[in-house]
Short mmCIF file of C-alpha atoms in Angstrom, two decimals:
data_model
loop_
_atom_site.label_atom_id
_atom_site.label_comp_id
_atom_site.label_asym_id
_atom_site.label_seq_id
_atom_site.Cartn_x
_atom_site.Cartn_y
_atom_site.Cartn_z
CA UNK X 1112 0.00 0.00 0.00
CA UNK X 1113 2.86 2.30 0.91
CA UNK X 1114 4.50 1.49 -2.46
CA UNK X 1115 1.29 2.36 -4.29
CA UNK X 1116 1.09 5.66 -2.37
CA UNK X 1117 4.65 6.55 -3.38
CA UNK X 1118 3.89 5.63 -7.01
CA UNK X 1119 0.70 7.70 -7.01
CA UNK X 1120 2.53 10.63 -5.44
CA UNK X 1121 5.22 10.49 -8.12
CA UNK X 1122 2.61 10.34 -10.88
CA UNK X 1123 0.74 13.34 -9.46
CA UNK X 1124 4.01 15.25 -9.05
CA UNK X 1125 4.96 14.45 -12.66
CA UNK X 1126 1.55 15.63 -13.87
CA UNK X 1127 1.88 18.82 -11.86
CA UNK X 1128 5.34 19.51 -13.26
CA UNK X 1129 4.06 18.79 -16.78
CA UNK X 1130 1.12 21.16 -16.26
CA UNK X 1131 3.48 23.90 -15.04
CA UNK X 1132 5.83 23.38 -17.99
CA UNK X 1133 2.97 23.41 -20.51
CA UNK X 1134 1.47 26.44 -18.77
CA UNK X 1135 4.76 28.34 -19.05
CA UNK X 1136 5.29 27.19 -22.63
CA UNK X 1137 1.79 28.20 -23.69
CA UNK X 1138 1.43 31.09 -21.27
CA UNK X 1139 1.30 33.81 -23.92
CA UNK X 1140 -1.28 31.92 -25.97
CA UNK X 1141 -3.41 31.27 -22.88
CA UNK X 1142 -3.17 34.93 -21.85
CA UNK X 1143 -4.18 36.05 -25.35
CA UNK X 1144 -7.13 33.66 -25.42
CA UNK X 1145 -8.32 34.92 -22.02
CA UNK X 1146 -7.91 38.50 -23.24
CA UNK X 1147 -9.91 37.78 -26.40
CA UNK X 1148 -12.71 36.17 -24.40
CA UNK X 1149 -13.05 39.35 -22.31
CA UNK X 1150 -12.19 41.79 -25.10
CA UNK X 1151 -15.66 43.34 -25.25
CA UNK X 1152 -16.62 43.09 -21.58
CA UNK X 1153 -18.15 46.26 -20.19
CA UNK X 1154 -15.41 46.89 -17.65
CA UNK X 1155 -12.49 46.28 -20.06
CA UNK X 1156 -13.59 47.32 -23.55
CA UNK X 1157 -12.41 50.95 -23.43
CA UNK X 1158 -8.96 49.98 -22.15
CA UNK X 1159 -8.69 47.03 -24.53
CA UNK X 1160 -9.49 49.11 -27.60
CA UNK X 1161 -6.45 51.32 -26.83
CA UNK X 1162 -4.16 48.37 -26.04
CA UNK X 1163 -4.90 45.70 -28.63
CA UNK X 1164 -1.24 44.69 -28.73
CA UNK X 1165 -1.78 43.30 -25.24
CA UNK X 1166 -4.32 40.77 -26.51
CA UNK X 1167 -2.86 39.87 -29.91
CA UNK X 1168 0.44 39.51 -31.69
CA UNK X 1169 1.23 42.75 -33.51
CA UNK X 1170 3.61 44.30 -36.02
CA UNK X 1171 4.59 47.97 -36.36
CA UNK X 1172 3.91 50.01 -39.48
CA UNK X 1173 6.71 52.48 -40.10
CA UNK X 1174 5.54 56.08 -40.35
CA UNK X 1175 8.70 56.85 -42.31
CA UNK X 1176 11.31 59.41 -41.32
CA UNK X 1177 9.49 62.48 -42.65
CA UNK X 1178 8.16 65.36 -40.61
CA UNK X 1179 4.70 65.21 -39.06
CA UNK X 1180 2.13 66.73 -41.35
CA UNK X 1181 0.59 69.36 -39.11
CA UNK X 1182 -3.16 69.74 -38.89
CA UNK X 1183 -4.09 73.39 -38.53
CA UNK X 1184 -6.66 74.48 -35.95
CA UNK X 1185 -9.62 76.39 -37.27
CA UNK X 1186 -12.08 78.41 -35.19
CA UNK X 1187 -13.39 76.30 -32.32
CA UNK X 1188 -16.93 75.26 -33.10
CA UNK X 1189 -19.83 74.40 -30.84
CA UNK X 1190 -21.54 71.29 -32.05
CA UNK X 1191 -25.34 70.74 -31.96
CA UNK X 1192 -26.78 69.91 -28.53
CA UNK X 1193 -27.75 66.43 -29.75
CA UNK X 1194 -24.07 65.53 -30.08
CA UNK X 1195 -23.53 65.48 -26.29
CA UNK X 1196 -26.35 62.99 -25.80
CA UNK X 1197 -25.01 60.92 -28.69
CA UNK X 1198 -21.49 60.85 -27.20
CA UNK X 1199 -22.85 59.53 -23.91
CA UNK X 1200 -25.30 57.05 -25.41
CA UNK X 1201 -22.83 55.58 -27.91
CA UNK X 1202 -19.85 55.40 -25.52
CA UNK X 1203 -17.77 57.61 -27.80
CA UNK X 1204 -14.10 57.73 -26.80
CA UNK X 1205 -12.78 60.23 -29.36
CA UNK X 1206 -14.24 62.75 -31.79
CA UNK X 1207 -12.21 64.83 -34.25
CA UNK X 1208 -13.92 67.11 -36.78
CA UNK X 1209 -12.08 68.76 -39.68
CA UNK X 1210 -13.48 71.60 -41.76
CA UNK X 1211 -11.43 72.67 -44.81
CA UNK X 1212 -8.63 70.51 -43.49
CA UNK X 1213 -8.42 72.24 -40.08
CA UNK X 1214 -9.48 70.88 -36.70
CA UNK X 1215 -12.61 72.67 -35.51
CA UNK X 1216 -13.50 70.20 -32.77
CA UNK X 1217 -11.44 67.61 -30.89
CA UNK X 1218 -12.26 65.84 -27.67
CA UNK X 1219 -11.56 62.57 -25.86
CA UNK X 1220 -13.71 60.70 -23.38
CA UNK X 1221 -13.71 57.81 -20.90
CA UNK X 1222 -10.08 58.34 -19.93
CA UNK X 1223 -8.68 58.10 -23.46
CA UNK X 1224 -6.38 60.68 -25.03
CA UNK X 1225 -4.97 62.00 -28.31
CA UNK X 1226 -1.99 59.63 -28.24
CA UNK X 1227 -4.10 56.47 -27.84
CA UNK X 1228 -3.71 54.22 -30.85
CA UNK X 1229 -7.27 52.98 -31.13
CA UNK X 1230 -8.39 49.81 -32.92
CA UNK X 1231 -10.09 50.59 -36.24
CA UNK X 1232 -11.90 47.30 -36.75
CA UNK X 1233 -13.41 47.40 -40.25
CA UNK X 1234 -12.28 50.96 -40.90
CA UNK X 1235 -9.04 49.14 -41.78
CA UNK X 1236 -10.75 47.73 -44.87
CA UNK X 1237 -10.81 51.16 -46.50
CA UNK X 1238 -7.04 51.51 -46.04
CA UNK X 1239 -6.49 48.26 -47.91
CA UNK X 1240 -8.80 49.54 -50.64
CA UNK X 1241 -6.54 52.58 -51.05
CA UNK X 1242 -3.55 50.29 -51.43
CA UNK X 1243 -5.32 48.25 -54.14
CA UNK X 1244 -6.03 51.43 -56.10
CA UNK X 1245 -2.36 52.39 -55.99
CA UNK X 1246 -1.19 48.92 -57.07
CA UNK X 1247 -3.66 48.94 -59.97
CA UNK X 1248 -2.28 52.23 -61.24
CA UNK X 1249 1.27 50.89 -60.90
CA UNK X 1250 0.31 47.78 -62.89
CA UNK X 1251 1.26 45.39 -60.10
CA UNK X 1252 -2.35 44.22 -60.15
CA UNK X 1253 -3.50 43.88 -63.76
CA UNK X 1254 -7.28 44.09 -63.43
CA UNK X 1255 -10.11 44.05 -60.93
CA UNK X 1256 -11.61 41.24 -62.98
CA UNK X 1257 -8.64 38.94 -62.45
CA UNK X 1258 -9.61 35.83 -60.49
CA UNK X 1259 -8.23 35.97 -56.96
CA UNK X 1260 -6.55 32.61 -57.57
CA UNK X 1261 -4.25 34.29 -60.13
CA UNK X 1262 -2.48 35.94 -57.18
CA UNK X 1263 -3.55 33.48 -54.45
CA UNK X 1264 -3.07 29.96 -55.85
CA UNK X 1265 -3.56 28.46 -52.37
CA UNK X 1266 -7.27 29.33 -52.73
CA UNK X 1267 -7.79 26.99 -55.68
CA UNK X 1268 -10.40 24.45 -54.69
CA UNK X 1269 -11.72 26.68 -51.88
CA UNK X 1270 -14.97 28.65 -51.79
CA UNK X 1271 -13.05 31.54 -53.42
CA UNK X 1272 -12.18 29.60 -56.58
CA UNK X 1273 -14.06 31.52 -59.29
CA UNK X 1274 -14.35 34.85 -57.46
CA UNK X 1275 -12.66 37.94 -58.90
CA UNK X 1276 -10.86 40.74 -57.10
CA UNK X 1277 -13.82 43.01 -57.92
CA UNK X 1278 -16.17 40.49 -56.27
CA UNK X 1279 -14.27 40.49 -52.97
CA UNK X 1280 -13.82 44.28 -53.01
CA UNK X 1281 -17.61 44.50 -53.38
CA UNK X 1282 -18.28 41.93 -50.62
CA UNK X 1283 -20.00 39.87 -53.28
CA UNK X 1284 -17.90 36.72 -53.25
CA UNK X 1285 -20.89 34.49 -52.45
CA UNK X 1286 -18.82 32.73 -49.77
CA UNK X 1287 -20.68 31.47 -46.71
CA UNK X 1288 -19.29 33.10 -43.57
CA UNK X 1289 -21.17 33.69 -40.32
CA UNK X 1290 -20.45 37.23 -39.09
CA UNK X 1291 -22.47 37.08 -35.86
CA UNK X 1292 -20.23 38.71 -33.24
CA UNK X 1293 -22.53 37.57 -30.43
CA UNK X 1294 -22.31 33.86 -31.33
CA UNK X 1295 -19.24 32.25 -29.76
CA UNK X 1296 -19.12 29.59 -32.49
CA UNK X 1297 -19.63 31.92 -35.46
CA UNK X 1298 -16.99 32.03 -38.21
CA UNK X 1299 -15.91 35.54 -37.25
CA UNK X 1300 -15.31 34.52 -33.63
CA UNK X 1301 -13.58 31.29 -34.61
CA UNK X 1302 -11.34 33.41 -36.80
CA UNK X 1303 -10.57 35.68 -33.84
CA UNK X 1304 -9.46 32.70 -31.79
CA UNK X 1305 -7.24 31.51 -34.64
CA UNK X 1306 -5.47 34.88 -34.56
CA UNK X 1307 -5.22 34.92 -30.76
CA UNK X 1308 -3.74 31.42 -30.62
CA UNK X 1309 -1.13 32.09 -33.29
CA UNK X 1310 -2.84 30.24 -36.14
CA UNK X 1311 -2.63 31.13 -39.84
CA UNK X 1312 -5.46 33.07 -41.45
CA UNK X 1313 -4.38 31.89 -44.90
CA UNK X 1314 -5.03 28.31 -43.83
CA UNK X 1315 -8.35 29.24 -42.20
CA UNK X 1316 -9.49 30.94 -45.42
CA UNK X 1317 -8.40 28.09 -47.69
CA UNK X 1318 -10.50 25.70 -45.61
CA UNK X 1319 -13.73 27.56 -46.41
CA UNK X 1320 -15.66 25.54 -48.99
CA UNK X 1321 -19.32 26.61 -48.89
CA UNK X 1322 -21.00 29.29 -51.01
CA UNK X 1323 -24.53 30.70 -51.02
CA UNK X 1324 -24.51 32.55 -54.35
CA UNK X 1325 -22.57 32.94 -57.58
CA UNK X 1326 -19.68 35.42 -57.30
CA UNK X 1327 -20.79 38.96 -58.12
CA UNK X 1328 -24.52 38.24 -57.96
CA UNK X 1329 -25.35 39.22 -54.38
CA UNK X 1330 -23.91 41.55 -51.76
CA UNK X 1331 -23.38 40.18 -48.28
CA UNK X 1332 -20.93 41.61 -45.78
CA UNK X 1333 -18.25 38.92 -45.37
CA UNK X 1334 -15.15 40.18 -43.58
CA UNK X 1335 -13.00 37.28 -44.72
CA UNK X 1336 -13.34 38.72 -48.26
CA UNK X 1337 -10.98 41.48 -47.12
CA UNK X 1338 -8.39 38.95 -45.98
CA UNK X 1339 -8.52 37.56 -49.52
CA UNK X 1340 -7.82 41.06 -50.87
CA UNK X 1341 -4.77 41.09 -48.62
CA UNK X 1342 -3.69 37.69 -50.00
CA UNK X 1343 -4.01 39.10 -53.53
CA UNK X 1344 -1.92 42.15 -52.62
CA UNK X 1345 0.81 39.96 -51.12
CA UNK X 1346 0.73 37.58 -54.08
CA UNK X 1347 0.89 40.37 -56.64
CA UNK X 1348 3.82 42.17 -55.02
CA UNK X 1349 5.71 39.58 -52.99
CA UNK X 1350 5.65 42.07 -50.09
CA UNK X 1351 3.75 42.36 -46.82
CA UNK X 1352 0.78 44.69 -46.38
CA UNK X 1353 2.39 46.65 -43.48
CA UNK X 1354 5.47 47.33 -45.63
CA UNK X 1355 3.41 48.39 -48.64
CA UNK X 1356 0.95 50.48 -46.63
CA UNK X 1357 3.82 52.26 -44.89
CA UNK X 1358 5.57 53.15 -48.13
CA UNK X 1359 2.57 54.11 -50.23
CA UNK X 1360 0.03 55.57 -47.76
CA UNK X 1361 1.27 56.04 -44.20
CA UNK X 1362 4.63 57.74 -44.83
CA UNK X 1363 3.19 60.25 -47.35
CA UNK X 1364 0.52 61.26 -44.82
CA UNK X 1365 3.11 62.28 -42.18
CA UNK X 1366 1.33 60.66 -39.23
CA UNK X 1367 2.01 61.73 -35.65
CA UNK X 1368 2.50 58.19 -34.33
CA UNK X 1369 3.52 54.93 -35.97
CA UNK X 1370 0.48 52.65 -36.34
CA UNK X 1371 0.51 48.91 -35.87
CA UNK X 1372 -1.37 45.90 -37.18
CA UNK X 1373 -2.63 42.90 -35.28
CA UNK X 1374 -1.03 39.85 -36.95
CA UNK X 1375 -1.58 36.10 -36.98
CA UNK X 1376 0.94 33.45 -35.99
CA UNK X 1377 2.80 33.72 -39.30
CA UNK X 1378 3.11 37.50 -39.02
CA UNK X 1379 0.40 38.15 -41.62
CA UNK X 1380 -1.46 41.39 -40.98
CA UNK X 1381 -5.10 41.18 -39.87
CA UNK X 1382 -6.08 43.51 -42.71
CA UNK X 1383 -9.82 43.17 -42.26
CA UNK X 1384 -9.81 44.97 -38.91
CA UNK X 1385 -6.44 45.01 -37.15
CA UNK X 1386 -5.13 48.51 -37.87
CA UNK X 1387 -4.45 50.72 -34.82
CA UNK X 1388 -3.67 54.45 -34.92
CA UNK X 1389 -4.61 57.75 -33.28
CA UNK X 1390 -7.91 59.42 -34.08
CA UNK X 1391 -6.17 62.48 -35.55
CA UNK X 1392 -4.28 60.16 -37.88
CA UNK X 1393 -7.55 58.53 -38.96
CA UNK X 1394 -8.76 62.05 -39.74
CA UNK X 1395 -5.69 62.70 -41.91
CA UNK X 1396 -6.57 59.69 -44.06
CA UNK X 1397 -10.16 60.93 -44.42
CA UNK X 1398 -8.98 64.41 -45.36
CA UNK X 1399 -6.66 62.98 -48.01
CA UNK X 1400 -9.69 61.23 -49.54
CA UNK X 1401 -11.77 64.42 -49.29
CA UNK X 1402 -9.01 66.06 -51.36
CA UNK X 1403 -9.33 63.45 -54.09
CA UNK X 1404 -6.37 61.39 -52.85
CA UNK X 1405 -3.96 64.33 -52.72
CA UNK X 1406 -1.86 65.26 -49.68
CA UNK X 1407 0.77 67.98 -49.38
CA UNK X 1408 1.05 68.37 -53.14
CA UNK X 1409 1.42 64.62 -53.81
CA UNK X 1410 -1.18 62.34 -55.34
CA UNK X 1411 -1.13 59.52 -52.80
CA UNK X 1412 -4.18 57.59 -54.03
CA UNK X 1413 -5.26 57.92 -57.68
CA UNK X 1414 -8.14 60.40 -57.95
CA UNK X 1415 -10.19 58.10 -60.18
CA UNK X 1416 -9.83 55.31 -57.59
CA UNK X 1417 -11.09 57.62 -54.84
CA UNK X 1418 -14.21 58.27 -56.91
CA UNK X 1419 -14.69 54.67 -58.04
CA UNK X 1420 -14.10 53.06 -54.64
CA UNK X 1421 -16.50 55.38 -52.83
CA UNK X 1422 -19.36 55.00 -55.32
CA UNK X 1423 -22.24 52.56 -54.57
CA UNK X 1424 -21.39 49.98 -57.23
CA UNK X 1425 -21.82 46.76 -55.21
CA UNK X 1426 -24.99 44.69 -55.85
CA UNK X 1427 -26.85 45.75 -52.72
CA UNK X 1428 -30.63 45.56 -52.49
CA UNK X 1429 -32.78 48.58 -53.37
CA UNK X 1430 -33.06 51.00 -50.45
CA UNK X 1431 -30.16 49.32 -48.65
CA UNK X 1432 -27.05 51.21 -47.57
CA UNK X 1433 -24.63 51.36 -50.49
CA UNK X 1434 -21.21 49.79 -50.76
CA UNK X 1435 -18.25 50.45 -53.05
CA UNK X 1436 -14.78 48.96 -52.88
CA UNK X 1437 -14.54 48.55 -49.07
CA UNK X 1438 -16.28 51.91 -48.41
CA UNK X 1439 -19.88 52.54 -47.26
CA UNK X 1440 -22.26 55.01 -48.89
CA UNK X 1441 -25.24 56.13 -46.73
CA UNK X 1442 -28.79 55.90 -47.99
CA UNK X 1443 -29.64 59.19 -49.71
CA UNK X 1444 -25.98 60.24 -49.83
CA UNK X 1445 -25.01 63.47 -51.51
CA UNK X 1446 -22.29 63.21 -54.14
CA UNK X 1447 -18.99 62.60 -52.39
CA UNK X 1448 -20.56 61.51 -49.08
CA UNK X 1449 -19.22 58.18 -47.82
CA UNK X 1450 -17.59 56.54 -44.81
CA UNK X 1451 -15.32 53.87 -43.46
CA UNK X 1452 -17.09 52.00 -40.68
CA UNK X 1453 -16.09 49.52 -38.00
CA UNK X 1454 -17.90 47.58 -35.29
CA UNK X 1455 -18.43 49.14 -31.87
CA UNK X 1456 -18.61 52.64 -33.36
CA UNK X 1457 -15.47 53.38 -35.37
CA UNK X 1458 -15.97 55.80 -38.29
CA UNK X 1459 -14.26 58.03 -40.80
CA UNK X 1460 -17.05 60.09 -42.37
CA UNK X 1461 -16.34 62.24 -45.43
CA UNK X 1462 -18.56 65.00 -46.86
CA UNK X 1463 -16.59 66.14 -49.88
CA UNK X 1464 -18.91 68.97 -50.93
CA UNK X 1465 -18.65 70.64 -47.50
CA UNK X 1466 -15.00 69.57 -47.04
CA UNK X 1467 -15.86 68.04 -43.67
CA UNK X 1468 -14.20 64.96 -42.23
CA UNK X 1469 -15.26 63.31 -38.97
CA UNK X 1470 -13.13 60.65 -37.28
CA UNK X 1471 -14.60 58.97 -34.25
CA UNK X 1472 -13.82 56.01 -32.03
CA UNK X 1473 -16.13 54.35 -29.56
CA UNK X 1474 -16.71 51.33 -27.35
CA UNK X 1475 -20.39 51.02 -28.18
CA UNK X 1476 -21.49 47.56 -27.02
CA UNK X 1477 -25.00 48.28 -28.38
CA UNK X 1478 -23.85 49.14 -31.90
CA UNK X 1479 -25.98 46.36 -33.39
CA UNK X 1480 -29.29 47.66 -32.03
CA UNK X 1481 -31.88 48.76 -34.57
CA UNK X 1482 -31.47 52.34 -35.74
CA UNK X 1483 -27.96 52.92 -34.30
CA UNK X 1484 -26.21 53.15 -37.67
CA UNK X 1485 -28.88 55.51 -38.99
CA UNK X 1486 -28.56 57.66 -35.85
CA UNK X 1487 -24.79 57.88 -36.27
CA UNK X 1488 -25.13 59.04 -39.87
CA UNK X 1489 -27.77 61.58 -38.82
CA UNK X 1490 -25.39 62.99 -36.18
CA UNK X 1491 -22.52 63.17 -38.67
CA UNK X 1492 -24.71 65.07 -41.11
CA UNK X 1493 -25.82 67.48 -38.37
CA UNK X 1494 -22.19 68.08 -37.40
CA UNK X 1495 -21.22 68.67 -41.05
CA UNK X 1496 -24.06 71.15 -41.47
CA UNK X 1497 -23.21 72.91 -38.21
CA UNK X 1498 -19.49 73.42 -38.90
CA UNK X 1499 -20.35 74.61 -42.41
CA UNK X 1500 -22.44 77.47 -41.08
CA UNK X 1501 -25.77 75.69 -41.41
CA UNK X 1502 -25.48 75.15 -45.15
#
């Protein structure tokens, strides 16, 4: 009996040591998984959205060695009374308003500040769109109608076999992908866990096999489409998205702070929603688009791509919000009115005619409730009217 007790004790000790070793070996992965599981919790969401590199692997995006492109300050403007209620109700953390390229309103809430590099979520998609437009003009991507498998041969035999670059830019790939953020087992949440645990998004994407429609026939918001755009960009150039974005977009804009991307276990950028930068720097990108892709005398993004990508050309249903090439166009939009939009209340809103740009970040856990998106657009339009003297 005593021998059995010694044997059992040794087994338990060995198991304990093994558990400790495995725990230390996998500690970072375990910590990231725990962080992801509480990423949107009420008590942590504001902090998390300013410290995403604490929950995920990340990679810096060089801002280049140029001078900061200063944003002038225009006359301070009082915003409509409804904006205060909106800020409180939508858990807004930052709001920057530009009129004619100058800051006329800037404020931060819930303990955040101007140097916080805030997660963009799907606002990042519009940055990748800008990069595609540049690569098309340079001839590194031949045509929007090229099949994605021309540049991403690993997707042959997957659900994306037969889809074109235009299809995925339009969110009209026809690929089945569950984007329910509130369902733990949805595709979007499974994808998040792949990233947190150091998996490869390329492998995750290649394993998708189901479709619900022919490519190009039906619009449905499918975030993994944007990852495929990133695969195309990498395949066409042989370079990483952070390197390309730095050279062709970020450095020319003269940002205040170097951004960073969330990355997967292979170092591949999470291009569909992993870009992090300050709110003023988001505003710079919006202002560059409001100026037809020009910044400080340089054409950063081709002017015709700015127009084409922000026009409602995707096959959305009648009366539905419009979609271009990774940009949103509100219902009833004036010419040149469009926005980049991310979950939990991230926006870059552009009103070209009034030369107004609004960059806002939030931690809005109720962003999916009926009427919230329409309310946000209404507030942006009221702000644009107000800072333009009521016109």
